[in-house]
Amino acid sequence: MIDKRVTIDDVVAEVHDGMTVGIGGWGSRRKPMALVRALARSSVKDLTIVSYGGPDVGLLCRSGMVREVVYAFVSLDSIPLEPHFRNARQSGAVTTMELDEGMFLLGLQAAAWRVPFLPTRVGLGSDVMRLNEGIRTVRSPYADGEEFVAMPALELDVALIHMHRGDQGGNGQYLNVDPYFDDLMCMAAHRRFMSVERIVDTDDFLKEGPVQSLRINRLMTDGVVETAHGAHFTECVPDYPRDEAFQRAYTASAKSDEAWHEFRAKYIDVTEAEYQKAVAS
Amino acid sequence: MNRDGGPTRAEVCAVAVAECFRNNGEILANPIGTLPMIGGRLARATFAPELVMTDGEALLVENAMAVGVDNPEKVVGAWNPYRAMFDVVWSGRRHVIMGGSQIDTYGNQNFAFIGDPAAPKTQLLGMRGAPGNTINDRTSYWIPNHSTRVFVPTVSVVSGVGYDRAAELGSAGRYHQLVRVVTNLCVLDFETPDHRLRLRSVHPGVAVADVVEATGFELVIEADVPESRLPTDEELALIRDVIDPNGAGEAEVPA
């Protein structure tokens, strides 16, 4: 087994201007925030972000890395609307691809299976079709002759995900109730990086959870980085819950430029170790 | 909350939500939001035990889980992560109740954003699952603040598909079915020849004129509009003792 351990900086060095980056998790749950924070400190720009969106999207939009957001929602869960994303949208700072949650899944699946599209009823009749001129329809070649949406593949340059446990070879394990779409994110991407709460001996995986929790296999990853508390402030149960107080502070930082600069200086323009120290105090 | 007298407005709304699920068969009843969840769980605890329901996340639970309490007891029957939920939705085994920031006379619903797509005046939730829910399954809506801001002649963005849009699709739209719109004032349905919204019942204490005034387009209103059904004693006891012991419903619908 190859040793795929890398550092946060190694991962950031793989992300270049204009790339399409998929980010795992869902809303404000199990987001690879240590990697996202590092990206927000970098000078990369014009990214297209593909995400079941949470603070990953808002933070990168506010920090100026983003040209386009491919999304079905951007939410903090306990705070329904992501404030920084909302500001970016309302000021026209980012463009969007407006998708249904399921179309998003099909786009990733199409990329993973190396087909240009997957047919679906989802989107028919809605303004998804009006708002995305690039999304076409396809007629069934069979007797029904019905017209379906041809959801195009969402091919990713880079995928970033966060798991509870991983081994040094890049196998990954989730211990909460939902795997989300992290495996598909990886399978839809050319370069795939997984942060984990803890790197364990492969032999110890089944002490942590059942075999079904081993959702990420090392065919899906190019690098693994240990970032304890690395999903903070999003939910990463059973290791830790969402930090609601910190999430409220993050939300308050969208109220003015001053508030944002203060937040950024304290929590973003610092190393990951300094961040963890700051949020622990 | 005042539960000392008769049924509260919230309890009437909960019963109206429950009625959306009557005779639906063994499907996933998926009411989203506080009041809808109270109503859905009420339906299953009374006249529709066949309904399948979630804990609001990735589990299907078999007990009448309490709303608005910390760590409610869950009797877990099955696992239903997001990916499995799409299997349920796309195979036609769900009836969802969603919210909406705007809704028009054919039931086109918007909670995505309002205004210019390039720089909206108000960014809302995004499309979420509304296009897929409405094209595949029965859908109802819960509107806790019935007003002309919500009930508009034209929605800014169609996230949930209405009857006029579905009709244009021909057979590809054959699974589309909007059932009810329950509000804090009344119950609306689409049981009209052209599927425009009809006033089905008004909640006790609400006049038909109140509904008309709070609606930004013309509703179909028949000569005699009945009052919404009141909770039975059994239903009231279930709501107050089991499903919503802390009055989360009354917090959402204070009237």
Coordinates of C-alpha atoms in Angstrom, one line a residue:
Chain A
M1 CA 0.0 0.0 0.0
I2 CA 1.4 3.4 -1.0
D3 CA 1.8 6.0 1.7
K4 CA -0.5 8.8 0.6
R5 CA -0.1 11.1 3.6
V6 CA 0.3 14.8 2.6
T7 CA 0.0 18.2 4.3
I8 CA -2.6 20.8 4.0
D9 CA -0.2 22.9 2.0
D10 CA 0.4 20.0 -0.4
V11 CA -3.3 19.9 -1.1
V12 CA -3.6 23.7 -1.6
A13 CA -0.7 23.5 -4.1
E14 CA -2.8 21.2 -6.3
V15 CA -5.5 23.8 -6.7
H16 CA -4.9 26.3 -9.6
D17 CA -6.7 29.3 -11.0
G18 CA -9.9 28.4 -13.0
M19 CA -10.2 24.9 -11.7
T20 CA -13.5 23.2 -10.8
V21 CA -13.4 22.0 -7.2
G22 CA -15.9 19.7 -5.6
I23 CA -16.3 19.8 -1.8
G24 CA -17.9 17.0 0.2
G25 CA -20.2 17.1 3.2
W26 CA -23.7 18.6 3.2
G27 CA -24.7 22.1 4.4
S28 CA -22.9 22.7 7.7
R29 CA -22.0 19.0 8.2
R30 CA -18.7 17.2 7.9
K31 CA -17.0 19.8 5.6
P32 CA -13.2 19.7 5.0
M33 CA -12.9 23.1 6.7
A34 CA -9.2 22.9 7.4
L35 CA -8.6 22.5 3.7
V36 CA -11.1 25.2 2.9
R37 CA -9.5 27.6 5.3
A38 CA -6.2 27.0 3.7
L39 CA -7.6 27.7 0.3
A40 CA -9.2 30.9 1.6
R41 CA -5.7 32.0 2.7
S42 CA -4.2 31.2 -0.8
S43 CA -4.2 33.5 -3.8
V44 CA -6.0 31.1 -6.1
K45 CA -8.9 32.6 -8.1
D46 CA -11.7 32.0 -10.6
L47 CA -12.6 28.7 -9.1
T48 CA -15.9 26.9 -9.9
I49 CA -17.1 25.4 -6.6
V50 CA -19.4 22.3 -6.8
S51 CA -20.9 21.7 -3.4
Y52 CA -24.0 20.7 -1.4
G53 CA -23.1 24.0 0.0
G54 CA -22.4 25.2 3.5
P55 CA -19.8 27.6 5.0
D56 CA -17.2 26.2 2.5
V57 CA -19.0 28.1 -0.2
G58 CA -19.5 31.2 1.8
L59 CA -16.0 31.4 3.1
L60 CA -14.4 31.0 -0.4
C61 CA -16.9 33.4 -2.0
R62 CA -16.1 36.1 0.7
S63 CA -12.4 35.5 0.3
G64 CA -12.5 36.1 -3.5
M65 CA -11.6 32.7 -4.8
V66 CA -14.8 32.0 -6.6
R67 CA -16.1 32.8 -10.1
E68 CA -19.0 30.3 -10.2
V69 CA -21.0 28.2 -7.7
V70 CA -22.7 25.0 -8.9
Y71 CA -25.3 24.4 -6.2
A72 CA -28.8 23.4 -5.1
F73 CA -28.6 25.1 -1.7
V74 CA -26.0 26.9 0.4
S75 CA -27.1 26.6 4.1
L76 CA -25.7 26.5 7.6
D77 CA -28.6 24.2 8.6
S78 CA -29.4 25.8 12.0
I79 CA -29.1 29.2 10.1
P80 CA -31.0 28.5 6.8
L81 CA -29.2 31.0 4.5
E82 CA -25.4 31.2 4.3
P83 CA -24.8 34.9 4.8
H84 CA -21.6 35.3 2.8
F85 CA -22.9 33.4 -0.1
R86 CA -26.0 35.5 0.0
N87 CA -24.0 38.7 -0.1
A88 CA -21.9 37.4 -3.0
R89 CA -25.0 36.5 -4.9
Q90 CA -26.9 39.7 -4.3
S91 CA -23.9 41.8 -5.3
G92 CA -23.4 39.8 -8.5
A93 CA -19.9 38.8 -7.4
V94 CA -20.4 35.2 -8.4
T95 CA -22.3 33.4 -11.2
T96 CA -24.3 30.3 -10.5
M97 CA -25.5 27.0 -12.0
E98 CA -28.9 26.5 -10.3
L99 CA -29.6 22.8 -9.8
D100 CA -32.0 20.5 -8.1
E101 CA -30.3 18.4 -5.4
G102 CA -30.9 15.2 -7.4
M103 CA -29.6 16.7 -10.7
F104 CA -26.4 17.5 -8.8
L105 CA -26.1 13.8 -7.8
L106 CA -26.7 12.7 -11.4
G107 CA -24.1 15.1 -12.7
L108 CA -21.5 13.7 -10.3
Q109 CA -22.6 10.1 -11.1
A110 CA -22.3 10.8 -14.9
A111 CA -18.7 12.1 -14.4
A112 CA -17.9 9.1 -12.2
W113 CA -19.2 6.7 -14.9
R114 CA -17.5 8.7 -17.7
V115 CA -20.7 9.3 -19.6
P116 CA -21.6 12.8 -20.8
F117 CA -25.1 12.9 -19.2
L118 CA -27.7 11.0 -17.4
P119 CA -31.4 11.2 -18.2
T120 CA -33.9 12.3 -15.6
R121 CA -37.4 13.7 -15.2
V122 CA -36.0 16.1 -12.6
G123 CA -35.9 19.7 -13.9
L124 CA -38.7 19.3 -16.4
G125 CA -41.1 22.2 -16.1
S126 CA -39.0 24.1 -13.6
D127 CA -36.8 27.2 -14.2
V128 CA -33.7 25.0 -13.9
M129 CA -34.1 24.8 -17.7
R130 CA -34.6 28.5 -18.2
L131 CA -31.7 29.5 -15.9
N132 CA -29.2 27.0 -17.3
E133 CA -29.1 27.4 -21.1
G134 CA -26.4 24.7 -21.3
I135 CA -28.6 22.0 -20.0
R136 CA -30.3 20.2 -22.9
T137 CA -33.1 17.6 -23.1
V138 CA -32.9 14.1 -24.7
R139 CA -35.7 12.1 -26.3
S140 CA -36.1 8.5 -25.3
P141 CA -35.1 6.2 -28.2
Y142 CA -37.7 3.6 -27.0
A143 CA -41.4 3.3 -27.6
D144 CA -42.4 5.9 -25.0
G145 CA -40.6 8.7 -26.9
E146 CA -40.6 10.9 -23.9
E147 CA -38.3 13.9 -23.5
F148 CA -36.0 14.0 -20.5
V149 CA -33.5 16.3 -19.0
A150 CA -30.0 15.3 -20.0
M151 CA -28.1 16.2 -16.8
P152 CA -24.5 16.9 -17.9
A153 CA -21.6 15.4 -16.2
L154 CA -20.1 17.6 -13.4
E155 CA -16.5 16.8 -14.0
L156 CA -14.2 18.0 -11.2
D157 CA -10.5 18.9 -11.3
V158 CA -10.1 18.4 -7.6
A159 CA -12.3 16.9 -4.9
L160 CA -11.9 17.7 -1.2
I161 CA -13.7 15.6 1.5
H162 CA -13.5 15.0 5.2
M163 CA -13.9 11.6 6.9
H164 CA -13.7 10.6 10.5
R165 CA -11.0 8.0 10.1
G166 CA -8.5 7.1 7.4
D167 CA -5.4 5.0 6.9
Q168 CA -2.2 6.2 5.3
G169 CA -3.1 4.4 2.1
G170 CA -6.1 6.6 1.6
N171 CA -9.0 4.4 2.7
G172 CA -11.6 6.4 4.6
Q173 CA -14.4 5.7 7.1
Y174 CA -17.4 7.8 8.1
L175 CA -19.0 7.3 11.6
N176 CA -22.0 9.5 11.4
V177 CA -25.4 8.5 10.0
D178 CA -25.0 9.7 6.4
P179 CA -22.2 9.3 3.9
Y180 CA -23.5 12.2 1.9
F181 CA -22.0 12.1 -1.6
D182 CA -18.3 12.2 -0.7
D183 CA -17.5 9.0 -2.6
L184 CA -19.1 10.3 -5.7
M185 CA -17.2 13.6 -5.4
C186 CA -14.0 11.7 -5.4
M187 CA -15.1 9.5 -8.3
A188 CA -16.1 12.5 -10.4
A189 CA -12.6 14.2 -9.9
H190 CA -9.2 13.9 -11.4
R191 CA -7.3 14.7 -8.1
R192 CA -8.9 13.6 -4.8
F193 CA -7.9 14.7 -1.3
M194 CA -9.3 13.5 2.0
S195 CA -8.8 15.0 5.4
V196 CA -9.5 12.8 8.4
E197 CA -10.0 13.4 12.1
R198 CA -7.4 10.6 12.7
I199 CA -5.2 8.3 10.7
V200 CA -5.4 4.8 12.2
D201 CA -3.9 1.5 11.4
T202 CA -5.9 -0.3 8.7
D203 CA -6.3 -3.1 11.1
D204 CA -8.2 -0.9 13.5
F205 CA -10.9 0.3 11.2
L206 CA -13.4 -2.3 12.3
K207 CA -12.9 -1.4 15.9
E208 CA -14.2 2.1 15.0
G209 CA -17.3 1.1 13.0
P210 CA -18.9 -1.6 10.9
V211 CA -17.6 -2.6 7.5
Q212 CA -20.3 -0.5 5.8
S213 CA -18.7 2.6 7.2
L214 CA -15.7 2.1 5.0
R215 CA -17.2 4.1 2.2
I216 CA -14.0 5.6 0.7
N217 CA -11.5 3.1 -0.7
R218 CA -8.0 4.1 -1.8
L219 CA -9.0 3.9 -5.5
M220 CA -10.9 7.1 -4.8
T221 CA -8.1 9.1 -3.2
D222 CA -4.7 10.6 -4.1
G223 CA -3.8 12.1 -0.7
V224 CA -4.9 11.9 2.9
V225 CA -4.2 14.5 5.5
E226 CA -4.8 14.2 9.3
T227 CA -6.6 17.3 10.5
A228 CA -8.0 16.8 14.0
H229 CA -11.1 18.9 14.5
G230 CA -10.6 19.7 10.8
A231 CA -14.3 20.0 10.1
H232 CA -14.8 22.6 12.7
F233 CA -17.2 24.6 12.9
T234 CA -19.4 22.2 11.0
E235 CA -20.9 19.1 12.5
C236 CA -18.7 16.0 12.7
V237 CA -20.6 13.7 15.1
P238 CA -19.8 11.4 16.8
D239 CA -16.4 13.2 17.2
Y240 CA -17.9 16.6 17.9
P241 CA -21.2 18.5 17.2
R242 CA -21.5 21.7 15.2
D243 CA -20.1 24.7 17.1
E244 CA -23.2 26.8 17.0
A245 CA -21.7 29.7 18.9
F246 CA -18.8 29.9 16.5
Q247 CA -21.2 29.6 13.6
R248 CA -23.2 32.6 14.9
A249 CA -19.9 34.5 15.1
Y250 CA -19.1 33.5 11.5
T251 CA -22.6 34.7 10.5
A252 CA -22.1 38.0 12.2
S253 CA -18.9 38.5 10.2
A254 CA -21.1 39.0 7.1
K255 CA -22.7 42.2 8.6
S256 CA -19.9 44.6 7.6
D257 CA -16.5 44.8 6.0
E258 CA -15.1 45.7 9.5
A259 CA -16.7 42.6 11.0
W260 CA -15.3 40.4 8.3
H261 CA -11.8 41.8 8.5
E262 CA -11.7 41.2 12.2
F263 CA -13.0 37.6 11.8
R264 CA -10.6 37.0 9.0
A265 CA -7.5 38.3 10.9
K266 CA -8.4 36.1 13.9
Y267 CA -9.5 32.9 12.2
I268 CA -8.4 32.7 8.6
D269 CA -5.1 34.5 8.3
V270 CA -3.5 32.1 10.8
T271 CA -2.1 28.6 10.6
E272 CA -4.4 25.7 11.2
A273 CA -2.7 25.1 14.6
E274 CA -3.3 28.7 15.6
Y275 CA -7.0 28.4 14.4
Q276 CA -7.5 25.3 16.5
K277 CA -6.0 27.1 19.5
A278 CA -8.1 30.2 19.0
V279 CA -11.4 28.2 18.8
A280 CA -10.5 26.0 21.8
S281 CA -10.1 29.0 24.1
Chain B
M1 CA -49.5 29.4 24.0
N2 CA -53.0 29.1 25.2
R3 CA -54.2 25.6 25.2
D4 CA -56.6 26.1 28.1
G5 CA -59.6 26.6 25.9
G6 CA -60.6 24.8 22.7
P7 CA -58.2 23.9 19.9
T8 CA -55.6 26.5 19.0
R9 CA -55.1 27.7 15.4
A10 CA -51.9 25.7 15.3
E11 CA -53.8 22.6 16.2
V12 CA -56.3 23.2 13.4
C13 CA -53.4 23.6 11.0
A14 CA -51.9 20.4 12.2
V15 CA -55.1 18.5 11.5
A16 CA -55.3 20.1 8.1
V17 CA -51.8 18.9 7.4
A18 CA -52.6 15.4 8.7
E19 CA -55.6 15.3 6.3
C20 CA -53.2 15.8 3.3
F21 CA -51.9 12.3 4.0
R22 CA -55.3 10.5 4.3
N23 CA -55.6 7.5 2.0
N24 CA -52.1 8.0 0.6
G25 CA -51.1 4.3 1.2
E26 CA -47.8 3.1 2.4
I27 CA -45.6 6.0 1.3
L28 CA -43.0 8.2 2.8
A29 CA -44.9 11.1 4.4
N30 CA -42.3 13.8 4.4
P31 CA -43.6 17.0 6.0
I32 CA -40.8 19.6 6.2
G33 CA -40.9 22.1 9.0
T34 CA -42.3 22.2 12.6
L35 CA -46.1 22.4 12.0
P36 CA -46.0 20.0 9.1
M37 CA -44.1 17.5 11.1
I38 CA -46.7 17.7 13.9
G39 CA -49.5 17.2 11.4
G40 CA -47.7 14.3 9.6
R41 CA -47.0 12.5 12.9
L42 CA -50.6 13.1 14.0
A43 CA -51.9 11.4 10.8
R44 CA -49.7 8.3 11.4
A45 CA -50.6 8.1 15.1
T46 CA -54.3 8.1 14.2
F47 CA -55.9 7.3 10.8
A48 CA -52.9 6.5 8.7
P49 CA -50.6 4.1 10.5
E50 CA -49.2 2.8 7.2
L51 CA -47.3 6.0 6.6
V52 CA -43.5 5.9 6.8
M53 CA -41.7 8.9 8.4
T54 CA -38.2 10.2 8.9
D55 CA -36.5 11.6 12.0
G56 CA -35.8 14.7 9.9
E57 CA -32.4 13.3 8.9
A58 CA -31.3 9.8 7.8
L59 CA -33.5 7.5 9.8
L60 CA -37.0 6.1 9.3
V61 CA -38.7 6.0 12.7
E62 CA -41.7 4.0 13.7
N63 CA -42.8 5.9 16.8
A64 CA -44.7 9.2 17.1
M65 CA -41.5 11.2 17.7
A66 CA -41.9 14.4 19.6
V67 CA -41.3 17.7 17.8
G68 CA -39.3 20.5 19.5
V69 CA -37.7 18.5 22.3
D70 CA -34.1 17.6 22.7
N71 CA -33.1 14.1 22.0
P72 CA -36.6 12.7 21.4
E73 CA -37.0 8.9 21.6
K74 CA -36.6 7.2 18.3
V75 CA -37.7 3.7 17.3
V76 CA -35.5 3.2 14.3
G77 CA -37.0 1.0 11.5
A78 CA -34.7 1.7 8.6
W79 CA -31.7 3.8 7.3
N80 CA -32.5 6.4 4.7
P81 CA -29.5 8.6 3.9
Y82 CA -29.9 11.3 1.3
R83 CA -28.9 9.0 -1.5
A84 CA -31.6 6.6 -0.6
M85 CA -34.1 9.5 -0.4
F86 CA -33.6 10.1 -4.1
D87 CA -34.5 6.5 -4.7
V88 CA -37.7 7.0 -2.8
V89 CA -38.6 10.3 -4.5
W90 CA -37.8 9.1 -8.1
S91 CA -39.7 5.9 -7.6
G92 CA -42.8 7.8 -6.6
R93 CA -43.1 6.7 -3.0
R94 CA -43.3 10.0 -1.3
H95 CA -45.7 12.9 -0.4
V96 CA -43.7 15.9 0.6
I97 CA -44.9 19.1 2.3
M98 CA -42.6 22.0 1.5
G99 CA -42.6 25.7 2.2
G100 CA -42.5 28.5 -0.3
S101 CA -41.6 32.1 -0.5
Q102 CA -43.9 32.7 -3.5
I103 CA -46.7 30.6 -5.0
D104 CA -49.1 31.4 -7.9
T105 CA -52.6 30.2 -8.8
Y106 CA -51.4 27.0 -10.6
G107 CA -49.1 26.1 -7.7
N108 CA -45.8 27.2 -9.2
Q109 CA -43.6 27.7 -6.1
N110 CA -40.4 29.7 -5.6
F111 CA -38.0 29.5 -2.7
A112 CA -34.8 29.9 -4.9
F113 CA -34.3 33.6 -5.2
I114 CA -36.2 36.8 -6.1
G115 CA -35.1 39.1 -8.9
D116 CA -32.3 39.2 -11.5
P117 CA -30.6 35.7 -11.7
A118 CA -27.2 37.4 -12.1
A119 CA -27.6 39.5 -8.9
P120 CA -30.9 38.7 -7.2
K121 CA -32.6 41.3 -5.0
T122 CA -33.1 38.4 -2.4
Q123 CA -31.1 35.2 -2.5
L124 CA -33.3 32.5 -0.8
L125 CA -32.7 28.7 -0.4
G126 CA -31.9 27.8 -4.0
M127 CA -33.7 25.1 -6.0
R128 CA -33.2 22.5 -3.2
G129 CA -35.2 19.4 -4.2
A130 CA -38.3 21.2 -5.4
P131 CA -38.0 20.5 -9.2
G132 CA -37.5 16.8 -8.5
N133 CA -40.1 16.5 -5.8
T134 CA -42.9 18.1 -7.8
I135 CA -42.2 16.2 -11.1
N136 CA -42.1 12.8 -9.4
D137 CA -44.5 12.8 -6.5
R138 CA -47.4 14.2 -4.7
T139 CA -46.6 17.6 -3.2
S140 CA -48.3 19.9 -0.8
Y141 CA -47.3 23.2 0.7
W142 CA -47.3 24.8 4.1
I143 CA -47.5 28.6 4.2
P144 CA -47.4 29.9 7.8
N145 CA -47.8 33.5 6.8
H146 CA -50.7 33.7 4.2
S147 CA -50.2 37.1 2.6
T148 CA -50.0 38.9 -0.8
R149 CA -46.3 38.7 -0.5
V150 CA -46.5 34.9 -0.8
F151 CA -49.6 34.4 -3.0
V152 CA -48.5 36.3 -6.0
P153 CA -49.8 36.5 -9.6
T154 CA -46.3 35.5 -11.0
V155 CA -43.5 33.9 -9.1
S156 CA -40.0 35.2 -9.8
V157 CA -38.5 31.7 -10.3
V158 CA -40.3 28.4 -10.7
S159 CA -38.6 25.9 -8.3
G160 CA -41.6 23.7 -7.6
V161 CA -43.6 23.0 -10.8
G162 CA -47.2 24.1 -11.0
Y163 CA -50.1 22.6 -13.0
D164 CA -49.8 24.8 -16.1
R165 CA -46.1 24.0 -16.5
A166 CA -46.7 20.3 -15.9
A167 CA -49.5 20.2 -18.5
E168 CA -47.1 21.5 -21.2
L169 CA -44.9 18.4 -20.6
G170 CA -47.5 15.9 -21.8
S171 CA -46.8 12.3 -20.6
A172 CA -43.4 13.2 -19.2
G173 CA -45.3 15.1 -16.5
R174 CA -47.6 12.3 -15.6
Y175 CA -46.4 11.9 -12.0
H176 CA -46.9 15.5 -11.1
Q177 CA -49.6 16.0 -8.5
L178 CA -50.1 19.0 -6.2
V179 CA -52.5 18.1 -3.4
R180 CA -53.1 20.9 -0.9
V181 CA -51.8 24.3 0.3
V182 CA -52.3 24.6 4.1
T183 CA -51.9 28.1 5.5
N184 CA -52.4 29.8 8.8
L185 CA -55.8 31.0 7.5
C186 CA -57.2 28.2 5.4
V187 CA -56.8 25.1 3.3
L188 CA -56.5 25.4 -0.5
D189 CA -56.6 22.7 -3.1
F190 CA -56.4 22.3 -6.9
E191 CA -59.7 20.5 -7.4
T192 CA -60.9 22.7 -10.2
P193 CA -61.2 21.9 -14.0
D194 CA -58.1 23.9 -14.9
H195 CA -56.3 23.2 -11.6
R196 CA -56.3 26.7 -10.3
L197 CA -56.2 27.1 -6.5
R198 CA -59.6 26.7 -4.8
L199 CA -60.5 27.7 -1.2
R200 CA -61.3 24.4 0.4
S201 CA -62.0 25.5 3.9
V202 CA -61.3 28.4 6.3
H203 CA -60.0 27.9 9.8
P204 CA -62.4 28.8 12.6
G205 CA -62.3 32.6 13.2
V206 CA -61.2 33.4 9.6
A207 CA -63.7 34.9 7.1
V208 CA -63.5 34.2 3.4
A209 CA -62.9 37.9 2.9
D210 CA -59.8 37.7 5.1
V211 CA -58.4 35.0 2.7
V212 CA -59.3 37.0 -0.4
E213 CA -57.6 40.1 1.0
A214 CA -54.4 38.2 1.8
T215 CA -54.2 36.6 -1.6
G216 CA -52.6 38.4 -4.6
F217 CA -54.7 36.7 -7.2
E218 CA -58.3 35.4 -7.7
L219 CA -59.0 32.1 -5.9
V220 CA -61.8 29.8 -7.0
I221 CA -64.4 30.2 -4.2
E222 CA -67.6 28.3 -4.2
A223 CA -70.8 29.4 -2.6
D224 CA -70.4 27.7 0.7
V225 CA -66.9 27.4 2.0
P226 CA -66.8 25.0 5.0
E227 CA -64.8 25.5 8.2
S228 CA -61.6 23.4 8.5
R229 CA -62.1 20.3 10.6
L230 CA -61.5 20.6 14.3
P231 CA -59.2 18.2 16.1
T232 CA -60.9 15.3 17.9
D233 CA -60.4 14.8 21.6
E234 CA -58.0 12.0 20.8
E235 CA -56.0 14.2 18.3
L236 CA -55.8 17.0 20.8
A237 CA -54.5 14.7 23.5
L238 CA -51.9 13.3 21.1
I239 CA -50.7 16.7 20.0
R240 CA -50.5 18.1 23.6
D241 CA -49.1 15.1 25.4
V242 CA -47.0 13.2 22.9
I243 CA -46.2 15.0 19.6
D244 CA -45.8 18.6 20.6
P245 CA -45.5 18.8 24.4
N246 CA -43.8 22.2 24.3
G247 CA -46.1 24.0 22.0
A248 CA -43.7 24.4 19.1
G249 CA -46.7 24.6 16.8
E250 CA -48.2 27.6 18.7
A251 CA -44.8 29.3 18.5
E252 CA -45.0 29.0 14.7
V253 CA -48.7 29.9 14.4
P254 CA -49.4 32.2 17.4
A255 CA -53.1 33.1 16.6

